[in-house]
Amino acid sequence: MGRDTVTSPRRTSALFPDLHKRRARRRARHAHHRASGTLLLALLTDEANAVKANDFKTCDKSGFCRRGRALSSRAKEAGSSWRSPYSVDSSSISISPEQAAATALVKSALYPDINFELDVRVHDDGVVRVRMDEKDGLRKRYDEAASWALVSEPAISKDVQWVAGKKDLKATYGDVSVVVGYAPLTVTLLRNGKQQIVLNGEGLLHMEHFRTQAAKEEEDVKADGDEAQTVVEVENPRAWFEGAEEDAFWEEKFNTWTDSKPKGPESFSIDITFPNHGTVYGIPQHATHLALPSTTGEEPTFTDPYRLYNADVFEYLASSTMSLYGSIPFMQAHSAQSTVGVFNAVASETWIDLFHPSDKSTNTHWISESGIIDIFLLPGPTPADIFAQYTRLTGTAPLPAQWSLGYHQCRWNYVSSDDIRSVQRRFDEEDLPVDVFWLDIEYADEHKYFMWDEKLFPDPVEMTNDVAALGRHMVVIVDPHLKRSSNYPVYQEASERELLAMPPSGEGEYEGWCWSGSSSWIDFFNPASWDWWKGLFKFDNKGEGWSWTQSTDAIHIWNDMNEPAIFNGPEISMPRDNIHYGGWEHRDVHNINGMLFHNLSSQAVKERTTPNKRPFVLTRSFYAGSQRFGAMWTGDNLGTWDHMTVGLQMVLANGISGMTFSGSDVGGFFGNPEPDMLVRWYQLGAFNPFFRAHAHLDTKRREPYLLDEPYKGMIKDILRLRYTMMPLWYTTFWEASRTGMPILRLTRLIRPQYAMFPKDTAGFSMDDQFYVGSTLLVKPVTQKDVTETTVYLAEDQVYYDYFTNQPYHGSSKGKTFTIPVELSTIPIYIRGGTILPLRERPRRSAPLMAYDPFTLRVALDKSGYSASGELYLDDGEGYSYEQGDYVWRQFTAEKHGKKGLKLSSTAVGNSRGGAHEKELEQRGVRVEKVVVLGVGVKPKSVKVEGESEELVWAFEAGKGKEPGVLTIKDPRVLVTRDWKIVVEA
């Protein structure tokens, strides 16, 4: 089919009433029908809503996974007699005289003529990098995954020295040592002589070398006469390790597709064990608990390995090891004594088996389709150290635009300019705050992204300006598939510049089906695509090609379908033998494909204006390092209680793996949740970093203003609570975005229990409560008709109910409280010893709060005299903060005299008194209220230090022996200045 002539029918309700049916109905049919007529008939077929498991591989349908698991089974059967065939040639060891780097040849007893090279190095921060590649092979293995994931090449230590002995190669620094065993090859990280991480300790290392395809070996022995022959089978001497048969070496079939596998087998597997860590986390994205359940061993929770293969899995199961939209091959192992981590920088499909030989140890087996072994061992020893070590490798999330932390209202689809205006008007009529309205694919004429449907959106710039007049923004979807049409300039330019992914032949353009019908995909591995893509987002066309002139700086971007999702492709994705820039097959780069699209879109939105503004670009597909480019969400969930619950678990798993700016679709993408579920979901969503409601076009409209009372009022209160806490969210994002801080801090926005209290074993598997920063403990209710819940306090500290100020006293041994809850109740607790900055004046959007005064909630610790907290402010959208134009304050409470308090504000950081700070000064932005929780006695006076006038204050005594609450009304202290408030008692 010619690229200029094939078009898909326009998907509008008027032309095809059922064409908007669930993605499940469409995608399954896309996979089997290429002709447009057949395709449309398929789209109109109704099916029950459910994940189509047969569209996606399980391990037993994946050749290389079968081979890896079979290897593991043979090792288990052999028991103590099993021995890895890989060993280090000690005569080949080369140690750098200037830095902690060493190389050596690795030999395999299976293939003596094949050479591998081992490269081990210790970074400045103690992280150990282990690389193994085929040396002088028939082909080059893909070795660029780390270059995309890492923020920069890590500095190698110049202080640590490798020492080669008779049996091993060893490096020691502090209480950490790394030992490379020669025969068999093992790599062990130890702390104080205790094993932390072991590579190939179980002997499952195997790197399939490149080879030529040969006919099965036979020996013909002729008997009496030329016609009589006897065929003698030659015994395979490697069968004990590799198996007797070649399994899917040169071709592999799945459903109706055939993978040609022209390079033959090239997978690798390796066991990674944690002999002294019984709980592991990470390797998102999977719909399961934060503490990863087992997949093998005795009574495993799951029977298939965890799969990392970015895939468009609509209506996914709420408990499964199935791959979803993103893949981060980063695992943390935890115990009460230490935390360690492993980052396996591989871009191809990967399966991970997991089991616990004991309750204090964990074994994992990683099986990848292609690439090199490139593993980073993170020594910890605390969760905070692991977070810092990992983000030094892959980068931190940038400071987002402040408005993007507000509430996002989305639906597939708001159908016209008038629809958007109507939705905004209804929000304002009901006094519901909102910051962003979203447009899904129907804004685009024939799904030609950037090209507005002129009948439905005749005035896109004016519509956006109407939204922006109240400080709000738009987010518009731009997917990576381009409609193959002669009247689509984006496709035409990409085709003429040869920027599109290629079929297996390596020539021409790959053609597949997606929302646009016949489509091609930009190959962002081609550097020539980068500046071209960024140029499309320019508002002013300077004659250098087409650009999106019908846009404004209030429009930001949503990257969906970037796994990539291809309706008629294997597993609803791109064929693995397709070719990318540089000659690499798609199998080699699949899991990083979506990250490049996200990266370039983020750069494009940033660079379209001068001076640059912070971009907001949401992605569905992601990889290690994607946090540097923006937010993500957990994909096409269902409106069920189970999906609400697992959404929190997924956000926590994403957060500890670097993707801090994440959230799940409030209400579920599919289905029609009852009002009580919507209320509970909004309560949870308001405490996710990314807070968006989204819905499928087949669902009933469920904007908050459409609900009846009391549900509408409850959601209104939740939305306002999110905005009241905006200073906390923005300050916490600021902390998460920083690097090189003098005092190491946790750099995760919402923190699971184990990360806050790493020695408390009761919290290791806890994923139903979490902390926002180090200030708030949140216990959302994610089950129906709950009238009471439990809250666990892991420390000997007081916590205060956010709404009632009631204190709850924890214990160093851990203490559980049973709390009554109503539908309107959100269990939120302020941690004693912290100070919470708030803005309590209701506004319609976050930018309208820029000059509002602050309230400080001071939660005194168990001593009744100490607390601290921070507040960070800047202009909320630009980059002047990088030159010191910000306000960063630390608030403290300390004992004054025998029973009094002193509250103070001091500057933090290197603020240089820039334009924003001056603006805040001129507008007199102040602290208008201070609420002090846990005050032991009624004060005698409250004054600003250096002033004689008594402040207006009130004291509410606690019940019984409990402390009281002091409220100081409008102390008239500026948020930009140093000040002290003295409470005499």
XYZ file of C-alpha atoms in Angstrom, residues 484-865:
382
model
C 1.142 8.076 6.119
C -0.607 10.788 4.161
C 0.513 13.236 1.515
C -1.384 16.071 3.235
C 0.369 15.604 6.579
C 3.516 17.759 6.578
C 5.004 16.120 9.666
C 5.002 12.708 8.011
C 6.145 14.101 4.676
C 9.147 15.856 6.224
C 10.105 12.806 8.299
C 9.892 10.608 5.208
C 11.923 12.968 3.036
C 14.608 13.216 5.723
C 14.646 9.417 6.169
C 13.901 9.665 9.874
C 11.510 6.723 10.164
C 12.023 3.245 11.583
C 12.724 0.590 8.970
C 11.394 -2.916 8.313
C 13.683 -5.959 8.716
C 15.214 -5.351 5.306
C 16.780 -2.149 6.594
C 15.364 -0.231 3.636
C 12.351 2.061 3.305
C 9.792 2.721 6.021
C 8.090 0.336 8.369
C 4.306 0.557 8.010
C 1.946 -0.444 10.811
C -1.477 0.418 12.178
C -2.342 2.717 15.026
C -4.896 5.444 15.745
C -3.944 7.187 12.502
C -4.540 4.096 10.393
C -1.562 3.340 8.163
C 1.353 4.807 10.097
C 5.109 5.066 10.367
C 7.234 5.701 13.448
C 9.943 8.273 13.980
C 13.292 6.687 14.781
C 14.574 8.862 17.606
C 17.815 6.872 17.713
C 18.696 8.834 14.578
C 20.385 12.080 15.719
C 19.085 13.834 12.615
C 15.564 13.557 14.066
C 16.337 15.533 17.208
C 16.538 19.137 16.022
C 13.864 18.472 13.423
C 11.438 17.242 16.110
C 12.155 20.196 18.367
C 11.574 22.570 15.466
C 8.005 21.297 15.051
C 7.033 22.888 18.368
C 8.101 26.418 17.452
C 5.302 28.983 17.411
C 6.887 31.062 14.684
C 7.629 29.459 11.340
C 10.852 30.895 9.924
C 10.659 28.965 6.683
C 12.761 26.013 7.846
C 9.940 23.503 7.616
C 6.519 23.071 9.130
C 5.933 24.102 12.754
C 2.988 24.206 15.135
C 2.032 27.841 14.845
C -1.460 27.137 16.200
C -0.109 26.621 19.678
C 0.946 28.704 22.684
C 3.251 28.388 25.648
C 0.213 27.378 27.716
C -0.021 24.094 25.780
C 2.053 21.205 27.088
C 2.375 17.642 25.877
C 1.211 14.114 26.572
C 3.250 11.288 25.002
C 1.137 8.144 24.834
C 1.539 4.895 22.845
C 5.346 5.199 22.973
C 6.184 1.619 23.965
C 5.620 1.679 20.905
C 2.026 0.469 20.589
C 1.237 -0.905 17.130
C -2.159 -2.478 16.661
C -1.148 -5.036 14.044
C 2.271 -5.813 15.484
C 3.377 -8.759 17.618
C 2.266 -8.208 21.208
C 0.691 -4.959 19.960
C 4.160 -3.540 19.409
C 6.940 -3.261 16.833
C 8.420 -6.391 15.248
C 11.683 -7.242 16.966
C 13.570 -7.601 13.697
C 12.757 -4.060 12.561
C 15.816 -1.874 12.063
C 16.782 1.374 13.781
C 19.529 3.884 13.132
C 22.948 2.273 13.340
C 21.643 -1.079 12.162
C 20.361 -2.162 15.550
C 17.330 -4.396 15.681
C 14.301 -3.257 17.602
C 14.795 -6.136 20.060
C 18.055 -4.491 21.169
C 16.499 -1.131 22.069
C 12.836 -1.815 22.767
C 12.665 -0.740 26.404
C 14.440 2.588 25.820
C 12.485 3.487 22.671
C 9.756 5.352 24.572
C 12.245 7.256 26.720
C 13.828 8.885 23.670
C 10.451 10.178 22.473
C 9.777 11.591 25.948
C 13.242 13.134 26.099
C 12.962 14.933 22.765
C 9.420 16.131 23.432
C 10.531 17.560 26.771
C 13.439 19.363 25.136
C 11.130 20.673 22.423
C 8.645 22.193 24.865
C 11.451 23.698 26.932
C 13.275 25.271 24.006
C 10.279 26.665 22.092
C 10.381 29.913 24.097
C 13.116 32.372 24.998
C 13.773 32.440 27.869
C 13.012 28.767 28.352
C 10.119 27.643 30.494
C 9.847 24.384 32.385
C 8.113 21.770 30.255
C 5.406 19.401 31.354
C 5.454 16.231 29.271
C 3.651 13.126 30.497
C 4.849 9.751 29.287
C 3.352 6.297 29.437
C 6.488 4.368 28.474
C 9.677 4.827 30.488
C 13.090 3.430 31.366
C 15.812 4.154 33.880
C 16.587 7.871 33.554
C 13.142 8.851 32.270
C 12.649 10.816 35.492
C 14.851 13.527 33.959
C 12.198 14.349 31.368
C 8.911 14.586 33.227
C 5.973 12.733 34.702
C 4.455 9.310 34.089
C 1.203 7.571 34.892
C 0.315 3.935 35.421
C -1.694 3.521 32.232
C -5.115 2.155 31.394
C -6.393 1.045 34.789
C -9.897 -0.034 35.714
C -12.383 1.669 38.011
C -12.178 -1.025 40.696
C -11.112 -1.084 44.322
C -8.317 -3.516 43.458
C -6.932 -1.141 40.849
C -7.114 1.744 43.282
C -5.087 -0.306 45.762
C -2.463 -1.522 43.305
C -2.167 1.976 41.842
C -0.676 3.152 45.133
C 1.703 0.201 45.204
C 2.837 0.972 41.654
C 3.394 4.658 42.419
C 5.516 3.692 45.443
C 7.543 1.240 43.338
C 8.052 3.856 40.631
C 9.104 6.413 43.228
C 11.854 4.324 44.805
C 13.100 3.573 41.263
C 13.576 7.221 40.343
C 10.187 8.003 38.718
C 9.062 10.318 41.485
C 6.558 12.361 39.442
C 3.950 9.647 39.015
C 0.301 8.858 39.610
C -2.632 6.687 38.586
C -5.761 7.796 36.769
C -8.239 8.850 39.451
C -11.484 6.916 39.039
C -9.925 4.410 36.667
C -9.706 4.777 32.898
C -12.285 2.051 32.260
C -15.628 1.651 33.986
C -18.124 3.736 35.900
C -17.116 3.864 39.548
C -19.769 4.505 42.159
C -19.613 7.868 43.966
C -18.093 6.388 47.131
C -15.252 4.877 45.118
C -14.656 8.184 43.361
C -14.397 9.976 46.700
C -11.904 7.451 48.021
C -9.908 7.616 44.797
C -9.714 11.403 44.916
C -8.493 11.115 48.509
C -5.686 8.859 47.328
C -4.975 10.837 44.154
C -4.593 14.080 46.093
C -1.527 12.516 47.730
C 0.070 11.212 44.554
C 2.727 13.468 43.057
C 0.827 13.521 39.745
C -2.886 14.150 40.343
C -5.111 13.552 37.305
C -8.621 12.233 36.725
C -9.061 10.498 33.395
C -11.766 8.395 31.762
C -12.489 6.355 28.656
C -14.953 7.782 26.156
C -17.415 4.939 26.810
C -17.689 5.908 30.465
C -20.222 8.321 31.840
C -18.948 11.814 32.382
C -17.699 12.088 35.936
C -16.251 15.550 36.385
C -16.539 16.455 40.082
C -19.265 19.040 39.497
C -21.574 16.343 38.092
C -21.780 14.415 41.343
C -24.649 14.787 43.757
C -24.161 15.906 47.319
C -22.577 14.970 49.623
C -20.040 13.473 47.206
C -19.466 16.685 45.283
C -18.742 18.584 48.490
C -16.342 15.870 49.643
C -14.344 16.027 46.428
C -14.338 19.810 46.571
C -12.763 19.594 50.027
C -10.159 17.135 48.735
C -9.214 19.381 45.814
C -8.873 22.358 48.110
C -6.722 20.298 50.462
C -4.325 19.538 47.614
C -4.001 23.253 46.894
C -3.665 24.135 50.583
C -0.681 21.784 50.684
C 0.885 23.130 47.499
C 3.815 24.693 49.430
C 4.630 21.272 50.895
C 4.491 19.589 47.486
C 6.609 22.218 45.777
C 9.203 22.239 48.540
C 9.369 18.439 48.489
C 9.851 18.455 44.705
C 12.624 20.990 45.185
C 14.376 18.668 47.611
C 13.941 15.735 45.222
C 15.418 17.699 42.306
C 18.602 18.722 44.090
C 21.982 16.974 43.956
C 25.184 17.463 45.894
C 23.478 18.537 49.101
C 25.861 18.678 52.086
C 23.541 16.593 54.257
C 22.216 13.493 52.495
C 18.451 13.419 52.434
C 15.868 11.051 51.125
C 15.045 12.265 47.653
C 11.690 10.634 47.145
C 8.453 12.584 47.167
C 6.265 9.949 48.710
C 8.201 7.484 50.798
C 7.279 3.937 51.736
C 7.461 2.811 55.330
C 10.737 0.870 54.960
C 12.501 3.923 53.529
C 11.499 6.054 56.498
C 12.306 3.399 59.115
C 14.756 0.950 57.555
C 15.392 -1.034 60.741
C 11.733 -1.670 61.548
C 10.941 -5.129 60.177
C 7.203 -4.597 60.606
C 7.301 -1.973 57.851
C 9.264 -3.908 55.226
C 6.162 -5.171 53.413
C 3.890 -2.253 54.244
C 2.500 -0.537 51.139
C -0.870 0.802 52.295
C 0.471 3.869 54.107
C 3.246 6.276 53.156
C 4.890 9.619 53.897
C 4.829 12.823 51.870
C 8.357 14.071 52.358
C 9.193 13.475 56.000
C 6.225 15.511 57.260
C 2.902 13.791 56.567
C 1.834 10.207 57.178
C -1.055 9.245 54.884
C -3.185 6.108 55.221
C -5.692 6.134 52.326
C -8.777 3.951 52.433
C -8.917 1.776 49.306
C -11.683 -0.684 50.182
C -15.442 -0.331 50.060
C -17.640 0.372 53.092
C -14.722 0.693 55.504
C -15.709 2.144 58.882
C -12.348 1.801 60.585
C -8.718 1.404 59.577
C -5.375 0.909 61.270
C -2.439 3.301 61.312
C 1.034 2.093 62.235
C 3.552 4.367 63.980
C 7.068 2.964 63.850
C 8.863 5.383 66.167
C 8.742 6.814 69.652
C 7.285 10.054 68.410
C 4.018 11.939 68.581
C 1.810 12.319 65.494
C -1.067 14.787 65.194
C -4.297 14.218 63.317
C -4.234 16.836 60.551
C -7.902 17.728 60.954
C -8.514 17.419 64.708
C -4.996 18.014 66.107
C -5.444 14.931 68.305
C -2.040 13.500 69.273
C -1.125 9.836 68.854
C 1.988 8.540 70.593
C 4.075 5.943 68.832
C 6.578 3.478 70.239
C 10.139 2.484 69.364
C 8.812 -1.062 69.034
C 6.005 0.075 66.742
C 2.413 0.744 67.663
C -0.853 0.259 65.757
C -3.935 2.411 66.258
C -7.450 1.585 65.109
C -9.057 4.713 63.694
C -12.761 5.200 62.895
C -13.302 6.544 59.377
C -16.236 7.956 57.485
C -16.391 8.403 53.736
C -15.276 12.003 54.152
C -12.353 10.994 56.370
C -8.766 10.941 55.101
C -6.377 9.588 57.751
C -3.531 12.140 57.632
C -1.053 12.762 60.431
C 1.590 15.428 60.912
C 4.785 13.917 62.227
C 6.011 15.413 65.468
C 9.151 17.502 65.042
C 8.149 18.906 61.652
C 6.734 22.204 60.378
C 4.204 22.171 57.579
C 3.860 25.281 55.322
C 0.355 25.820 53.936
C -1.670 28.307 51.901
C -5.265 28.251 53.062
C -7.001 30.799 50.847
C -9.113 29.047 48.161
C -8.074 29.897 44.606
C -9.103 28.627 41.215
C -5.591 27.590 40.135
C -2.075 27.331 41.540
C -0.606 30.414 39.787
C -3.309 32.564 41.397
C -1.843 31.624 44.794
C 1.583 33.102 44.024
C 1.297 36.033 46.445
C -1.017 34.550 49.042
C 0.078 34.514 52.709
C 1.164 31.363 54.523
C 0.053 29.353 57.504
C 2.660 27.366 59.433
C 1.561 24.214 61.239
C 4.249 23.578 63.855
C 4.074 19.986 65.150
C 6.268 19.864 68.236
C 8.056 16.595 68.867
C 7.521 14.397 71.920
C 9.677 16.725 74.037
C 7.247 19.556 73.337
C 9.997 21.964 72.319
